[in-house]
Short mmCIF file of C-alpha atoms in Angstrom, two decimals:
data_model
loop_
_atom_site.label_atom_id
_atom_site.label_comp_id
_atom_site.label_asym_id
_atom_site.label_seq_id
_atom_site.Cartn_x
_atom_site.Cartn_y
_atom_site.Cartn_z
CA MET Z 1 0.80 -1.04 52.60
CA LYS Z 2 4.29 0.20 52.02
CA ALA Z 3 6.04 1.21 48.82
CA ILE Z 4 9.24 -0.63 48.05
CA ARG Z 5 11.79 -0.05 45.32
CA VAL Z 6 12.88 -3.36 43.76
CA PRO Z 7 16.08 -3.32 41.70
CA VAL Z 8 15.64 -5.16 38.39
CA VAL Z 9 18.44 -4.21 35.98
CA GLU Z 10 17.31 -6.61 33.28
CA LYS Z 11 17.63 -6.02 29.54
CA ILE Z 12 14.24 -5.61 27.90
CA PHE Z 13 15.21 -8.18 25.26
CA SER Z 14 16.67 -10.63 27.79
CA ALA Z 15 14.18 -13.44 27.02
CA ASN Z 16 14.88 -13.08 23.31
CA ASP Z 17 18.64 -12.96 23.88
CA ARG Z 18 18.58 -16.17 25.93
CA MET Z 19 16.71 -17.94 23.12
CA ALA Z 20 19.19 -16.54 20.59
CA GLU Z 21 22.05 -18.07 22.57
CA ILE Z 22 20.26 -21.44 22.57
CA ASN Z 23 19.88 -21.20 18.77
CA ARG Z 24 23.57 -20.37 18.34
CA ASN Z 25 24.65 -23.25 20.58
CA LEU Z 26 22.38 -25.65 18.69
CA MET Z 27 23.99 -24.68 15.39
CA ASN Z 28 27.48 -24.83 16.91
CA SER Z 29 26.81 -28.39 18.06
CA HIS Z 30 26.11 -29.30 14.41
CA GLY Z 31 29.10 -27.35 13.07
CA ILE Z 32 26.79 -24.94 11.28
CA PHE Z 33 27.71 -21.34 10.45
CA SER Z 34 24.77 -18.98 10.08
CA ILE Z 35 24.01 -15.64 8.51
CA ASN Z 36 21.28 -13.13 9.31
CA LEU Z 37 20.67 -11.51 5.93
CA MET Z 38 18.99 -8.13 6.14
CA ALA Z 39 18.02 -5.49 3.57
CA SER Z 40 15.22 -3.21 2.51
CA PRO Z 41 12.48 -4.77 0.33
CA GLY Z 42 13.71 -5.22 -3.23
CA ALA Z 43 17.45 -4.98 -2.52
CA GLY Z 44 17.91 -8.49 -3.88
CA LYS Z 45 18.00 -10.77 -0.83
CA THR Z 46 16.43 -13.78 -2.51
CA SER Z 47 18.40 -13.32 -5.75
CA PHE Z 48 21.56 -13.09 -3.66
CA ILE Z 49 20.74 -16.35 -1.85
CA LEU Z 50 19.93 -18.13 -5.13
CA GLU Z 51 23.12 -16.89 -6.79
CA THR Z 52 25.15 -17.91 -3.72
CA ILE Z 53 23.65 -21.43 -3.86
CA LYS Z 54 24.38 -21.68 -7.58
CA ARG Z 55 27.98 -20.49 -7.33
CA LEU Z 56 28.80 -22.63 -4.30
CA ASN Z 57 27.86 -25.55 -6.55
CA HIS Z 58 27.31 -27.97 -3.63
CA GLU Z 59 30.62 -27.06 -1.99
CA LEU Z 60 28.56 -26.24 1.12
CA ARG Z 61 25.26 -27.76 2.26
CA ILE Z 62 22.87 -24.87 2.82
CA GLY Z 63 19.54 -24.50 4.60
CA VAL Z 64 17.47 -21.36 4.23
CA ILE Z 65 14.95 -19.78 6.61
CA GLU Z 66 12.72 -17.28 4.84
CA GLY Z 67 11.07 -14.65 7.01
CA ASP Z 68 8.04 -12.93 5.54
CA THR Z 69 5.31 -10.76 6.95
CA ALA Z 70 2.72 -12.31 4.65
CA PRO Z 71 1.83 -16.02 4.38
CA VAL Z 72 3.35 -16.48 0.93
CA THR Z 73 5.95 -19.13 0.04
CA ILE Z 74 7.31 -17.39 -3.06
CA ASP Z 75 10.87 -17.09 -1.71
CA ALA Z 76 11.03 -20.52 -0.04
CA ASP Z 77 9.71 -22.17 -3.23
CA LYS Z 78 12.56 -20.64 -5.24
CA VAL Z 79 15.18 -21.97 -2.82
CA ILE Z 80 13.64 -25.45 -2.81
CA ALA Z 81 13.58 -25.34 -6.64
CA ALA Z 82 17.33 -24.56 -6.45
CA GLY Z 83 17.77 -27.86 -4.59
CA MET Z 84 18.22 -26.71 -0.99
CA PRO Z 85 15.98 -27.21 2.05
CA ALA Z 86 14.03 -24.07 2.97
CA VAL Z 87 11.38 -23.19 5.52
CA GLN Z 88 9.04 -20.25 5.51
CA ILE Z 89 8.41 -18.34 8.72
CA ASN Z 90 5.41 -16.06 8.65
CA THR Z 91 5.80 -13.27 11.20
CA GLY Z 92 2.08 -12.50 11.11
CA GLY Z 93 2.64 -8.89 10.12
CA ASP Z 94 5.56 -8.31 12.48
CA CYS Z 95 8.40 -6.19 11.13
CA HIS Z 96 11.26 -8.52 12.07
CA LEU Z 97 12.25 -12.08 12.99
CA ASP Z 98 12.99 -12.83 16.63
CA ALA Z 99 14.84 -15.68 18.33
CA PRO Z 100 11.74 -17.86 19.03
CA MET Z 101 10.75 -17.66 15.32
CA MET Z 102 14.31 -18.60 14.39
CA SER Z 103 14.13 -21.55 16.76
CA ASP Z 104 10.94 -22.69 15.04
CA GLY Z 105 12.66 -22.42 11.66
CA LEU Z 106 15.71 -24.40 12.82
CA SER Z 107 13.49 -27.20 14.13
CA GLN Z 108 12.23 -27.76 10.58
CA LEU Z 109 15.67 -27.99 8.94
CA PRO Z 110 17.82 -31.15 8.67
CA LEU Z 111 20.61 -29.67 10.83
CA SER Z 112 22.83 -32.77 10.74
CA ASP Z 113 23.12 -32.40 6.98
CA LEU Z 114 24.01 -28.68 6.84
CA ASP Z 115 27.14 -26.49 6.87
CA LEU Z 116 25.46 -23.12 6.51
CA VAL Z 117 22.09 -21.61 7.43
CA ILE Z 118 21.09 -18.40 5.71
CA VAL Z 119 18.20 -16.51 7.29
CA GLU Z 120 16.43 -14.04 5.04
CA ASN Z 121 15.04 -11.49 7.47
CA VAL Z 122 11.97 -9.35 6.81
CA GLY Z 123 12.70 -6.56 4.31
CA ASN Z 124 13.24 -3.61 6.63
CA LEU Z 125 16.23 -1.47 7.64
CA ILE Z 126 15.10 -0.66 11.17
CA CYS Z 127 13.57 -3.43 13.25
CA PRO Z 128 15.65 -6.51 12.30
CA ALA Z 129 18.73 -4.67 13.58
CA ALA Z 130 17.39 -4.66 17.14
CA TRP Z 131 16.82 -8.42 17.55
CA ASP Z 132 19.52 -11.06 18.01
CA ILE Z 133 18.09 -14.20 16.41
CA GLY Z 134 21.07 -16.41 17.20
CA THR Z 135 23.00 -16.33 13.94
CA HIS Z 136 26.78 -15.88 13.89
CA ILE Z 137 26.98 -12.79 11.71
CA ASN Z 138 24.78 -10.00 10.36
CA VAL Z 139 25.03 -9.27 6.64
CA LEU Z 140 23.31 -6.31 5.01
CA ILE Z 141 22.59 -5.96 1.31
CA ALA Z 142 22.45 -2.33 0.23
CA SER Z 143 21.60 -1.77 -3.42
CA VAL Z 144 22.65 1.07 -5.69
CA PRO Z 145 19.11 2.24 -6.65
CA GLU Z 146 18.21 2.73 -2.97
CA GLY Z 147 20.49 5.76 -2.86
CA ASP Z 148 23.79 6.67 -1.25
CA ASP Z 149 22.33 8.27 1.89
CA LYS Z 150 21.13 5.07 3.58
CA PRO Z 151 23.98 4.72 6.13
CA TYR Z 152 23.18 8.24 7.33
CA LYS Z 153 19.45 7.54 7.60
CA TYR Z 154 19.57 4.03 9.06
CA PRO Z 155 22.72 4.06 11.21
CA ASN Z 156 21.74 1.32 13.66
CA ILE Z 157 21.64 -1.48 11.12
CA TYR Z 158 25.12 -0.57 9.80
CA ARG Z 159 26.66 -0.57 13.29
CA GLY Z 160 25.97 -4.26 13.93
CA LEU Z 161 27.25 -5.65 10.64
CA LYS Z 162 30.06 -8.09 9.93
CA VAL Z 163 29.65 -7.83 6.16
CA LEU Z 164 28.14 -5.33 3.75
CA VAL Z 165 27.11 -6.33 0.24
CA ILE Z 166 26.50 -3.54 -2.28
CA ASN Z 167 24.23 -5.11 -4.90
CA LYS Z 168 23.14 -3.98 -8.38
CA THR Z 169 26.46 -2.32 -9.18
CA ASP Z 170 25.56 -2.86 -12.86
CA LEU Z 171 23.00 -0.05 -12.45
CA SER Z 172 25.63 2.52 -11.44
CA PRO Z 173 25.71 4.20 -14.88
CA TYR Z 174 21.96 4.81 -14.74
CA VAL Z 175 21.31 6.04 -11.19
CA LYS Z 176 22.84 8.75 -9.07
CA PHE Z 177 24.85 6.95 -6.40
CA ASP Z 178 27.98 8.55 -4.98
CA MET Z 179 30.02 5.56 -3.79
CA ASN Z 180 32.48 7.75 -1.85
CA TYR Z 181 29.71 9.49 0.09
CA PHE Z 182 28.05 6.13 0.81
CA ARG Z 183 31.29 4.52 1.99
CA GLN Z 184 32.19 7.53 4.12
CA GLY Z 185 28.95 7.08 6.07
CA VAL Z 186 29.61 3.35 6.45
CA GLU Z 187 33.16 4.02 7.65
CA MET Z 188 31.90 6.31 10.42
CA LEU Z 189 29.46 3.68 11.65
CA ASN Z 190 31.54 0.57 11.22
CA PRO Z 191 35.22 1.25 10.51
CA GLY Z 192 36.93 -1.30 8.27
CA LEU Z 193 33.69 -3.19 7.50
CA VAL Z 194 34.20 -6.09 5.05
CA THR Z 195 32.39 -4.96 1.89
CA PHE Z 196 31.56 -6.78 -1.35
CA PRO Z 197 30.30 -4.65 -4.24
CA LEU Z 198 28.66 -7.05 -6.69
CA SER Z 199 25.83 -7.65 -9.11
CA CYS Z 200 23.51 -10.67 -8.82
CA ARG Z 201 22.45 -10.07 -12.43
CA THR Z 202 25.88 -9.99 -14.12
CA GLY Z 203 27.79 -11.95 -11.45
CA ASP Z 204 30.48 -9.27 -11.18
CA GLY Z 205 32.19 -9.32 -7.80
CA PHE Z 206 30.55 -12.58 -6.69
CA ASP Z 207 33.72 -14.70 -6.63
CA GLU Z 208 35.19 -12.63 -3.79
CA TRP Z 209 32.05 -13.10 -1.67
CA ILE Z 210 31.94 -16.86 -2.29
CA ALA Z 211 35.64 -17.29 -1.42
CA TRP Z 212 35.17 -15.29 1.80
CA LEU Z 213 32.04 -17.27 2.74
CA ILE Z 214 33.67 -20.69 2.25
CA ASP Z 215 36.62 -19.55 4.32
CA GLN Z 216 34.33 -18.37 7.17
CA VAL Z 217 32.30 -21.58 7.23
CA ARG Z 218 35.37 -23.83 7.21
CA SER Z 219 37.15 -21.89 9.94
CA HIS Z 220 33.97 -21.91 12.06
CA GLN Z 221 33.75 -25.69 11.64
CA ARG Z 222 37.39 -26.13 12.62
CA ASN Z 223 36.81 -24.10 15.79
CA SER Z 224 33.44 -25.47 16.91
CA MET O 1 9.58 0.67 15.44
CA HIS O 2 8.24 -2.41 17.25
CA GLU O 3 7.01 -0.87 20.46
CA LEU O 4 4.27 -3.44 21.01
CA SER O 5 6.71 -6.35 21.42
CA VAL O 6 8.98 -4.09 23.45
CA THR O 7 6.11 -3.19 25.77
CA GLU O 8 5.11 -6.84 26.16
CA ASN O 9 8.66 -7.63 27.24
CA ILE O 10 8.59 -4.80 29.79
CA LEU O 11 5.35 -6.15 31.27
CA GLU O 12 6.68 -9.69 31.49
CA ILE O 13 9.89 -8.66 33.25
CA ALA O 14 8.04 -6.32 35.64
CA LEU O 15 5.51 -9.03 36.57
CA THR O 16 8.22 -11.62 37.16
CA HIS O 17 10.11 -9.36 39.56
CA ALA O 18 6.92 -8.10 41.23
CA ASN O 19 5.69 -11.61 41.90
CA ALA O 20 9.08 -12.66 43.23
CA SER O 21 8.74 -9.84 45.77
CA SER O 22 5.13 -10.78 46.62
CA ALA O 23 3.88 -7.41 45.40
CA THR O 24 0.18 -6.60 45.44
CA LYS O 25 0.64 -3.69 43.04
CA VAL O 26 3.31 -2.15 40.82
CA THR O 27 3.17 1.65 40.92
CA ASP O 28 6.26 2.76 38.96
CA ILE O 29 8.62 1.30 36.37
CA TYR O 30 11.99 2.91 35.74
CA LEU O 31 13.36 2.35 32.23
CA VAL O 32 16.80 3.27 30.90
CA ILE O 33 16.89 3.77 27.15
CA GLY O 34 19.89 4.87 25.13
CA GLN O 35 19.43 7.51 22.46
CA LEU O 36 20.54 4.98 19.81
CA SER O 37 17.72 2.56 20.67
CA SER O 38 15.04 3.93 18.39
CA ILE O 39 12.17 3.63 20.85
CA VAL O 40 9.36 6.18 21.00
CA ASP O 41 8.32 6.81 24.61
CA ASP O 42 4.78 7.85 23.71
CA SER O 43 4.17 4.62 21.76
CA VAL O 44 5.36 2.47 24.65
CA GLN O 45 3.08 4.41 27.00
CA PHE O 46 0.18 3.98 24.57
CA TYR O 47 0.55 0.20 24.38
CA TRP O 48 1.30 -0.03 28.09
CA ASN O 49 -2.09 1.31 29.09
CA TYR O 50 -3.76 -1.49 27.11
CA ILE O 51 -1.63 -4.51 27.85
CA SER O 52 -1.15 -3.85 31.58
CA GLU O 53 -4.92 -3.83 32.20
CA ASP O 54 -6.06 -6.66 34.46
CA THR O 55 -2.56 -7.15 35.88
CA ILE O 56 -1.00 -5.82 39.08
CA CYS O 57 0.92 -3.42 36.79
CA SER O 58 -2.26 -1.68 35.70
CA GLY O 59 -1.89 2.08 36.12
CA ALA O 60 1.85 1.88 36.82
CA ARG O 61 3.74 5.01 35.76
CA LEU O 62 6.54 4.52 33.22
CA HIS O 63 9.64 6.66 33.77
CA PHE O 64 12.09 7.00 30.91
CA THR O 65 15.70 7.91 31.53
CA ARG O 66 17.39 8.74 28.26
CA ILE O 67 21.14 8.14 27.94
CA PRO O 68 22.80 10.35 25.31
CA ALA O 69 24.80 8.79 22.47
CA LYS O 70 28.49 9.16 23.31
CA PHE O 71 31.48 8.22 21.21
CA ARG O 72 35.21 7.91 21.65
CA CYS O 73 37.55 8.89 18.83
CA MET O 74 39.92 6.01 18.08
CA ASP O 75 42.61 8.42 16.88
CA CYS O 76 42.78 11.30 19.38
CA GLU O 77 40.80 9.46 22.10
CA ILE O 78 38.53 12.36 23.09
CA GLU O 79 34.94 11.57 23.99
CA PHE O 80 32.05 13.46 22.43
CA GLU O 81 28.28 13.39 22.24
CA MET O 82 26.63 12.77 18.90
CA PRO O 83 24.47 15.59 17.58
CA ASN O 84 21.56 14.74 15.28
CA GLU O 85 23.68 13.94 12.25
CA LEU O 86 26.55 11.51 11.78
CA THR O 87 29.70 13.54 12.18
CA ALA O 88 33.43 13.03 12.29
CA CYS O 89 35.40 13.64 15.53
CA PRO O 90 34.94 17.34 16.41
CA ASN O 91 38.54 17.52 17.63
CA CYS O 92 40.65 15.87 14.92
CA GLY O 93 38.17 15.06 12.15
CA SER O 94 38.75 11.30 12.32
CA MET O 95 35.90 9.07 11.22
CA LEU O 96 37.00 6.16 13.41
CA ASN O 97 34.73 6.38 16.41
CA THR O 98 33.38 3.78 18.80
CA ILE O 99 30.17 3.95 20.80
CA ILE O 100 30.63 4.22 24.55
CA SER O 101 27.00 4.83 25.50
CA GLY O 102 23.58 5.20 23.96
CA GLU O 103 22.65 1.57 23.30
CA GLU O 104 21.21 0.91 26.80
CA PHE O 105 17.82 -0.73 26.90
CA TYR O 106 16.81 -2.14 30.27
CA ILE O 107 14.49 -1.94 33.26
CA ASP O 108 16.43 -0.42 36.13
CA SER O 109 13.91 -0.95 38.92
CA ILE O 110 10.24 -1.09 39.80
CA GLU O 111 8.32 0.34 42.71
CA ILE O 112 5.80 -1.98 44.32
CA GLU O 113 3.31 -2.10 47.13
CA LYS O 114 2.98 -5.12 49.36
CA GLU O 115 1.15 -6.07 52.52
CA GLU O 116 3.19 -5.15 55.53
CA GLU O 117 4.53 -8.17 57.30
CA LYS O 118 3.28 -8.48 60.83
CA ASN O 119 6.13 -8.28 63.29
CA THR O 120 5.47 -9.97 66.57
#
């Protein structure tokens, strides 16, 4: 017997990352732009998706992948009722979606008929940030009632974002939320981050998000 | 956070490389983990003992090398380590900082035993 040191130098998530790349390439081949939508439970992910579908008013063809830890189809049912194809992925108690789950979700969507895939990740500010599922951008919804200290307490998720949505701005008069303190934390983690303060309930601020989204999808389609 | 899936990935990678080297046993696994990867060493070790049973990795020691979180100020360009809290650049106070290390998360190497080849 002899002891031998074998160099490995392989990322621990390498298998996941390879699958994520396959997912991204699959969507690119169909001219699909995709969003990994993350937030804590109750920040308004599903309401945000429904309002986005409504305001796009069929300008884009959308498919939705709903990640949930429990085998309930509450969110997917709402999207289907809004007239868009949706699939439910049950993570079996896991705290996040990974690239193989995403691949499973994509296989159940009519990809040839879509411009945009929105993935609603599991409600959690920690784990989803660590896994590339193969979408093109990460979007986080922070909501005013969650408090203004969240960038300081959950820095990792803010670092990987392309877009930040600040939801429930209509509640600002009723809860203590220092927007300057919040944005200062965000700026340290992700300088110049594209941010949309809005309210799913009143619709304030939504037009800017919709215009940005259409622009992103169309420019992705021109380039892919 | 999700140390079980992390530990399963470590086992899979270690076994692949061990088998490729015709190992009979894996004795040590050297991991490099950046301070910004929120992984708890003790949890990984806990799961490891269970999932590596009945494999050639059973009983292998896990070694964790922690890489500190380092940033570069985009304004004055000095490099600094991050203390526990989010802070502005200690030199000029700028909030525009980019990460230069601390996100590492990989297996650097493994130590294996194998039957000595007979040289004639």
